[in-house]
Structure formats: C-alpha cells, structure tokens
Coordinates of C-alpha atoms and ligand atoms in Angstrom, one line a residue:
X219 CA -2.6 23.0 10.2
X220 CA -5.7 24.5 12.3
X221 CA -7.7 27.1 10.3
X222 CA -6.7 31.1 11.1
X223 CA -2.8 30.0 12.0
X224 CA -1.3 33.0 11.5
X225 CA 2.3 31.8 11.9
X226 CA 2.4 29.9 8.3
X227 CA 5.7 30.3 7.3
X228 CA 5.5 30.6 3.4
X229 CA 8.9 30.2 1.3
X230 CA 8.1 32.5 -1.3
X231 CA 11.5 34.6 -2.0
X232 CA 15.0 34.3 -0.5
X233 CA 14.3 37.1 2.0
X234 CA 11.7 35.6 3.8
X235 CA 13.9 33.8 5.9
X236 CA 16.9 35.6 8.0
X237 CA 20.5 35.1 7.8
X238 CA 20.7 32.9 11.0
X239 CA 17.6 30.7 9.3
X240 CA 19.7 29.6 6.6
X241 CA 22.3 28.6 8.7
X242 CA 19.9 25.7 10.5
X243 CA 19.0 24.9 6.4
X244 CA 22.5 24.5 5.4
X245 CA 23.6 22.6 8.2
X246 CA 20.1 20.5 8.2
X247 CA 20.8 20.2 4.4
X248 CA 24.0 18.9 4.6
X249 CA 22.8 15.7 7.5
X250 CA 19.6 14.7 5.2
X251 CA 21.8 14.2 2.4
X252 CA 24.7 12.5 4.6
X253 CA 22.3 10.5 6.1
X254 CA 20.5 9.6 2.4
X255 CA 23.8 8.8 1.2
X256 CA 24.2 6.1 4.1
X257 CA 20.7 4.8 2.9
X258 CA 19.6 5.4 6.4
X259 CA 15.9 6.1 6.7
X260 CA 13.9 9.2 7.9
X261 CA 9.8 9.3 7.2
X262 CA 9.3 12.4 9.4
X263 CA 6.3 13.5 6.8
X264 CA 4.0 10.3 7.3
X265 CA 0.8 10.9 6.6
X266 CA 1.9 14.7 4.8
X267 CA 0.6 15.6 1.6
X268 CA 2.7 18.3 -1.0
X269 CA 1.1 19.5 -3.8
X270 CA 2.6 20.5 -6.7
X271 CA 1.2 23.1 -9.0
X272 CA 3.2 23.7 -12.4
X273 CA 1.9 26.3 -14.5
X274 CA 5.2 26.1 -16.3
X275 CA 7.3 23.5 -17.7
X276 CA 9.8 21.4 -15.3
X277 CA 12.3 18.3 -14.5
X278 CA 14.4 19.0 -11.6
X279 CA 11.6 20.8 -10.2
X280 CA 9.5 18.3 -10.2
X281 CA 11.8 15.3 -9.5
X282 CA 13.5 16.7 -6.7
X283 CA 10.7 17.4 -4.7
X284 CA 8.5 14.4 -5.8
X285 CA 11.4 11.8 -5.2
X286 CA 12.2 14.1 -1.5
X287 CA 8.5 14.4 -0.2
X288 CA 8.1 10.2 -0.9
X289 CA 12.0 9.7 1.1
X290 CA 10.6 11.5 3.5
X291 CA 7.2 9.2 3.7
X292 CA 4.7 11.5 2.8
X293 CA 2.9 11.4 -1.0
X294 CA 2.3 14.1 -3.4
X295 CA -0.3 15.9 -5.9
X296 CA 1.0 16.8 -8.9
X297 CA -1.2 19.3 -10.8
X298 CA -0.8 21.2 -14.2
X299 CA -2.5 24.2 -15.4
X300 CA -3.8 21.7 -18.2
X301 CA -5.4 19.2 -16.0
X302 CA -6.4 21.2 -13.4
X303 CA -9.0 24.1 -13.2
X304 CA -6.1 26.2 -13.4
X305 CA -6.2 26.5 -16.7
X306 CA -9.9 27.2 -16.9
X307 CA -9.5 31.1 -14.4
X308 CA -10.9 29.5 -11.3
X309 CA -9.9 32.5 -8.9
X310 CA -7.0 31.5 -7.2
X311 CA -8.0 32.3 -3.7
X312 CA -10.5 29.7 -4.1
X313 CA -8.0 27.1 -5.3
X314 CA -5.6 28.3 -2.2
X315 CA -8.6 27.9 0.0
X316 CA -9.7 24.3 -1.7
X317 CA -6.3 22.8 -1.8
X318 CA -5.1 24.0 1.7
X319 CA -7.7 22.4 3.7
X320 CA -6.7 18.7 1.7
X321 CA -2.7 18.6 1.6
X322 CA -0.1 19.8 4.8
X323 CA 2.0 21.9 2.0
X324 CA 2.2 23.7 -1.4
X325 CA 4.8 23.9 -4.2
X326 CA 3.8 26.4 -6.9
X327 CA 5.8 27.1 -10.2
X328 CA 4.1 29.6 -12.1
X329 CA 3.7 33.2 -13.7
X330 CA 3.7 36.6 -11.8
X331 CA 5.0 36.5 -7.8
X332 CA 1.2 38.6 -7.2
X333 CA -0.3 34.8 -8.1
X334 CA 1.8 32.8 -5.5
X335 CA 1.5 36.0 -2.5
X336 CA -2.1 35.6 -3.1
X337 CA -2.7 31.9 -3.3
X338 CA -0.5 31.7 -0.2
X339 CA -2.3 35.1 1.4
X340 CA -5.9 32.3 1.4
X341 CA -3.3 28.8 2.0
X342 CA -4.0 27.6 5.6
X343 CA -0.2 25.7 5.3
X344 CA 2.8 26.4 4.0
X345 CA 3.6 27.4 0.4
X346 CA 6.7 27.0 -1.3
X347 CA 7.9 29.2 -4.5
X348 CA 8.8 26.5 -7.2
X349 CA 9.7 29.8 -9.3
X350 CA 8.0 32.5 -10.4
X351 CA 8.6 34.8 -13.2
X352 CA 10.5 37.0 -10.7
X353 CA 11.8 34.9 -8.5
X354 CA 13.6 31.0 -7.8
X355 CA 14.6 31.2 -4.4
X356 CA 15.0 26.8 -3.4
X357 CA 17.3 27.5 -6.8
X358 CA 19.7 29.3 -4.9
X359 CA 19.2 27.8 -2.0
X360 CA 20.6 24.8 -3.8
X361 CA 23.6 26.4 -5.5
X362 CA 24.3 28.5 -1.8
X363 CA 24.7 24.9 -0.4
X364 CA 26.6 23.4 -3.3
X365 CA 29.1 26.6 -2.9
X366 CA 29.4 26.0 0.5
X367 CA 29.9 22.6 0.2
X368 CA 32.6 22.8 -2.4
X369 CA 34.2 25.9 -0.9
X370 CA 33.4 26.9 2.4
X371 CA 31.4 29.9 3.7
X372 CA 30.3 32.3 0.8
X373 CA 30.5 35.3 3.2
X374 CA 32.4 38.1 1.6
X375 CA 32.6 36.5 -1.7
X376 CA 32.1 37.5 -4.9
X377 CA 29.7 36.1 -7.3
X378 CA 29.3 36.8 -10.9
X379 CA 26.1 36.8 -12.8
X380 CA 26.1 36.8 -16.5
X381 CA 23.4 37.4 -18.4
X382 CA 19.6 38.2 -17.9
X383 CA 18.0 40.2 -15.0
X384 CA 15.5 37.6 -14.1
X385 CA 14.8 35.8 -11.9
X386 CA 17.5 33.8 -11.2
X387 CA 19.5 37.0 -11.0
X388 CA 17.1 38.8 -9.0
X389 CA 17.4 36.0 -6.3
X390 CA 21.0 35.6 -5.8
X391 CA 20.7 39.7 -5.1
X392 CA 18.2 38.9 -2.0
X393 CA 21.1 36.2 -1.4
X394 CA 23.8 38.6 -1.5
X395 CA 22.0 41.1 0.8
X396 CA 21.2 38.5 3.1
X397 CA 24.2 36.0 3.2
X398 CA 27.0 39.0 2.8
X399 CA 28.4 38.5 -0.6
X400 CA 29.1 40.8 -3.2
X401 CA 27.2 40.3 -6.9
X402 CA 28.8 41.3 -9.8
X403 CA 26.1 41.9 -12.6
X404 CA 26.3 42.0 -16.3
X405 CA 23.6 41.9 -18.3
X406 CA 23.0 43.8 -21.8
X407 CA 21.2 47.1 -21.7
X408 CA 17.8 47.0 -21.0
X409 CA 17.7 44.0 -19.6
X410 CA 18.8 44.7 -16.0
X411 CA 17.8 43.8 -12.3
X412 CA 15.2 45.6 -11.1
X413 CA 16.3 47.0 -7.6
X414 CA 13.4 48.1 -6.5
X415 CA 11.5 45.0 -7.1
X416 CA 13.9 42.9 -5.2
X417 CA 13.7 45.7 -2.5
X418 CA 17.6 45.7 -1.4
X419 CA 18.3 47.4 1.5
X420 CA 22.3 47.2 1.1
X421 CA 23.8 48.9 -2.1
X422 CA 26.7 47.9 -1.2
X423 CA 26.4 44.1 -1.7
X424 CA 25.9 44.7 -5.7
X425 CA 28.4 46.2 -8.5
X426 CA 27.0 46.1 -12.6
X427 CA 29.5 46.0 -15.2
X428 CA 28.7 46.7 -19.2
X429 CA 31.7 43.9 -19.7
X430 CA 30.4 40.3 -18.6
X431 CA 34.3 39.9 -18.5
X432 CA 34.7 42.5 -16.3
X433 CA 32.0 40.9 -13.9
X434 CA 34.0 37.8 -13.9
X435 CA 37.4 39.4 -12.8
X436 CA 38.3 37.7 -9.4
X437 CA 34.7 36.1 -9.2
X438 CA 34.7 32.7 -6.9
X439 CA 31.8 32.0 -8.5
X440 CA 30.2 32.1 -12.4
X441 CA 27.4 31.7 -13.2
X442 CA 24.6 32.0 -15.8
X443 CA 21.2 31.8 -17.1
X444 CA 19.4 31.0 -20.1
X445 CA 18.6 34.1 -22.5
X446 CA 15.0 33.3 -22.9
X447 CA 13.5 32.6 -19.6
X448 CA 10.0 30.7 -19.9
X449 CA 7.1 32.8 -20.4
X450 CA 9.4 35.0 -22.8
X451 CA 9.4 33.1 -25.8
X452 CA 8.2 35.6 -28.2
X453 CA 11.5 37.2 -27.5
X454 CA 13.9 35.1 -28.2
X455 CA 14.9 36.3 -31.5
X456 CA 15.9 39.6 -30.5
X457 CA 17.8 38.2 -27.7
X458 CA 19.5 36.3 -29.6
X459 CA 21.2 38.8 -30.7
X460 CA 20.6 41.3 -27.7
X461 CA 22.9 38.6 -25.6
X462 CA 25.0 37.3 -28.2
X463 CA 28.3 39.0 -25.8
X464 CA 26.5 37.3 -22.7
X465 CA 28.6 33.4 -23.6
X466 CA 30.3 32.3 -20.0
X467 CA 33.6 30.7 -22.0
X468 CA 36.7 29.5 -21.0
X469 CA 38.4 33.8 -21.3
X470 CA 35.6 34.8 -18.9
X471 CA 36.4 31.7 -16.4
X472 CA 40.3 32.7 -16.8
X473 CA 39.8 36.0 -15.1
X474 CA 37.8 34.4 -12.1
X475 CA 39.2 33.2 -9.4
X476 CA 41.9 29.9 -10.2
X477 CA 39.5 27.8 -8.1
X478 CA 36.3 29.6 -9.1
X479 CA 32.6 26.7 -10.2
X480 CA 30.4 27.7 -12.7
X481 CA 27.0 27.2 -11.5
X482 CA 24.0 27.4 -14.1
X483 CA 20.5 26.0 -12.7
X484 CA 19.6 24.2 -15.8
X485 CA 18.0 23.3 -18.5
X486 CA 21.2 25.4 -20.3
X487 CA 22.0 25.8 -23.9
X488 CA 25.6 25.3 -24.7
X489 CA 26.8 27.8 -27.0
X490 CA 24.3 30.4 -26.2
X491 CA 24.6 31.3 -22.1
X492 CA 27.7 28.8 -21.7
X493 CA 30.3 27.1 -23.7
X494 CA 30.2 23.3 -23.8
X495 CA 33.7 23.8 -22.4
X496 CA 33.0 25.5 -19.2
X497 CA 29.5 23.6 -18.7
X498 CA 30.9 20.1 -19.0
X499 CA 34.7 21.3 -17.5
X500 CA 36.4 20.7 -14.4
X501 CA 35.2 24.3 -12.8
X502 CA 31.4 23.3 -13.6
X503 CA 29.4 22.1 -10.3
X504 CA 25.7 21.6 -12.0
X505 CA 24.9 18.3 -11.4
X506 CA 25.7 18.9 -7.8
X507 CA 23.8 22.0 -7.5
X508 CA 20.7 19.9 -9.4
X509 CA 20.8 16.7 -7.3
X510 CA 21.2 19.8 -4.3
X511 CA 17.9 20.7 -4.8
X512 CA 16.4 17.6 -3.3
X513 CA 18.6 17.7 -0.4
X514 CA 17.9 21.9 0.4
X515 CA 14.3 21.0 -0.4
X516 CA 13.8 18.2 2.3
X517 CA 15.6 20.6 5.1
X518 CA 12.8 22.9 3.6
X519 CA 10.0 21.2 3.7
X520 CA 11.0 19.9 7.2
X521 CA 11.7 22.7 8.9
X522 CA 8.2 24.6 7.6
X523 CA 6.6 21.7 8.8
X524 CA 8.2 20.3 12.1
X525 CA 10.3 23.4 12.6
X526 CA 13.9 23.1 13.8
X527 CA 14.9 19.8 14.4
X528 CA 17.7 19.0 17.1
Ligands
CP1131 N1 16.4 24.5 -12.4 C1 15.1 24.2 -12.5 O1 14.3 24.7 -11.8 O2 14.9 23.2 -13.4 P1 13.4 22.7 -13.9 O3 12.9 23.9 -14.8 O4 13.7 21.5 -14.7 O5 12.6 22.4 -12.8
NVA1132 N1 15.2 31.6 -15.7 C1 14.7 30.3 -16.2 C2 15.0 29.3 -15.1 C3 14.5 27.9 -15.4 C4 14.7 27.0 -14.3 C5 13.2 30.4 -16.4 O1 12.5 31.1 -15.7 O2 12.7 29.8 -17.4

C-alpha cells in the first residue's frame, strides 16, 4: 500500500466493521472453505507478506492464519516478543512504521488494545487484532460463522456467556450490538463487562444474571471462557475460588435451548470453566469453531486486501 492511504481498514475490534460487512464475510467465509474442502485452489495473496506479532502465547492463533496466508500463496513473518526487539521497548510506532513498509498486512496478539490502536495509528497496511487483553474479535468471528453454519441466522438469538468479563465476553457484546442478538451475562461479582469500554450503544441487546444457570435458561447458545485469561496469572488462585459456581455442566446445558452448542474458544480446562461432559458432548461445536478460524480469517484477510470479491 502507497504511503499516507488513509483508507486502511484495520480489524482491530468487532465494531469496526458494520452489520452488512459481515454479511459479505460470512457468506465469503463459507465459499473459501467450500472451495478448500474441494481441494480447489485460490493464491489471490501472491507475492503478500502477513506478519505475525505474538506477545502472548498461541496455537490456533498461529496455525490458522499461518496455514491460511500460505493456501492463499502469500508467506508469513512470525515474530515473538522474545526474538524480536519487542521485548527489548523499541517504541512501537517505530516498529509499526519499520514493519509496514516490508509486509502487505499485520496480525498482532498482545497486551493492552492502546498498543495495537497505536501500532496500527503508524501501520501503512492493514492490521489485524490477534487478541488483545480487551478484546478477540476474528474469535468471534469464527464462532458467529460456526453458529450460523450449524443453526442459521443468529439474529434475535440468545447467547449465554459464563464466566469472566474479558475479553472474549467483551466481544461477543460488540457482536450482539451489531449482529442483533441478545447476551445473557454471568460472571461473579467484581469481575463484570465493562460497558463503557466496549462502548455499547444498545442496552437492550444485554441482560446480567448473578445465577450462571439463570443466564443459560433458553440460551441457543453456551458458552465459556477460561478463569485465568493470559496476562492474569498472578490471579489465579483467588479465582479459583472467585469462579468455582462459573462450571458450564450438563444442569446449565439442560435449561438451554434442546438444540442449544456450547462454544468455548480454547485452550479450555475441563472441570474448571466446562465439564468434560459438555466439552467433549454432542451439543459442543469447538473443533468447528477452531478449524473456523482459518476459514473467517482468509475472507478477512481477503477482503482488507482485495476488498469485496464477486
Ligand atoms: N482461541 C485462541 O485464540 O487460541 P490460541 O490462544 O491457541 O491462539
Ligand atoms: N481469554 C483468553 C483467551 C485465549 C484464547 C485469554 O486471553 O487468555
């Protein structure tokens, strides 16, 4: 991209792209994979470099959009904070400015959102939000897809989230804002959604519950997040026993919806956030929602690079 574009298109939460966006991503998502699945080829990124900057630990992460930028024909750049000057403070509008004049796109998985707004603020291409510590927006992306995929359109549906306000939960708020569902929230006191951080302009699309069972009551879909999120280790005793209540079992999956999925984004913990009976059951969709994330990533990656196709 030519230097001063001013119409990068960044991914860097769910709400910077409009209802009728994700539409064209959904759709787009579903013909990559279809045509992936019929091993029939499509190298639209020749010649495109994505780099990859993990500050944090990953797997799907990094897999999916590794294996889907090489399908695809372009190559990658994987860096770490530990083999990169990352790790050694090197201002990060420098890096933005450095990296952005080498590679045609940037995945970032890191700390606070402020680092990913200001390395794409001095990125002269498009910058993707591999998560942040507030945010995981191509997470729900993915697990959107997968509902829809399963189940048809999630408009006017209700989603439960059990567990931490992080940022898992914090993205599938945007979601509900944006895509029309409602979100039925129940996480332990003091460990709520910050509302005015995920700057919701519709009430209306959220209800909190003290009772995770309660949350679950005619949900079409569950779902769950680890306790400890990464970057919060030093509290994981107390929560512990702060979310001991916050299990998704087989009683909470009862009072959904008789044809409810469990979605969890993974890595989990069975026996802490989920019960190995609802993870590994017939209501759980998470190895479709992970292999999801390579298919939502390449109509991502795609579209902020070619724009809409077709
Ligand atoms: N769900 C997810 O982002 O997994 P990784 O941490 O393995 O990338
Ligand atoms: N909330 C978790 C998600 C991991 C994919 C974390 O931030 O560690």
């Amino acid at each position: 991209m030519k230097p001063g574009m001013s119409l990068i298109k960044h991914y860097l939460q769910f709400k910077d792209f409009r209802a009728e966006e994700y539409v064209y991503l959904f759709e787009r998502a579903a013909t990559i994979k279809k045509r992936f699945k019929n091993y029939e080829k499509y190298t639209p990124l020749v010649d495109r470099t994505l780099a990859m900057i993990f500050e944090k630990a990953s797997t799907r992460t990094r897999v999916s959009f590794e294996a889907g930028m090489y399908q695809m024909g372009g190559s990658v750049v994987h860096l770490t904070a530990g083999d990169s000057q990352f790790g050694r403070a090197e201002p990060i509008e420098d890096a933005a400015r450095v990296i952005s004049r080498m590679v045609d796109i940037v995945m970032i998985r890191t700390f606070e959102q402020s680092k990913i707004e200001t390395f794409a603020a001095h990125s002269r291409v498009p910058v993707i939000n591999g998560l942040t510590n507030e945010y995981h927006p191509c997470q729900i992306l993915a697990d959107v897809f997968t509902y829809i995929e399963q189940r048809g359109s999630i408009q006017g549906k209700v989603v439960a989230w059990v567990g931490d306000g992080n940022n898992m939960a914090n993205t599938w708020l945007q979601a509900a804002d944006i895509l029309g569902f409602t979100l039925h929230v129940s996480t332990p006191s003091g460990y709520e959604i910050d509302r005015q951080l995920v700057g919701i302009n519709n009430p209306a699309c959220v209800k909190t519950f003290k009772s995770p069972f309660a949350a679950c009551e005619g949900a079409h879909l569950v779902t769950t997040d680890v306790w400890t999120s990464m970057g919060y280790e030093a509290e994981n005793a107390e929560r512990q026993k702060v979310f001991a209540d916050w299990c998704v079992d087989a009683q909470m999956m009862q009072l959904a919806q008789k044809d409810a999925l469990f979605m969890h984004c993974l890595p989990a913990h069975r026996g802490e956030e989920v019960s190995a009976e609802v993870i590994d059951g017939p209501q759980s969709a998470v190895w479709d929602e992970a292999e999801n994330r390579m298919h939502v990533q390449k109509a991502l990656m795609e579209f902020l690079l070619l724009g809409r196709i077709g």
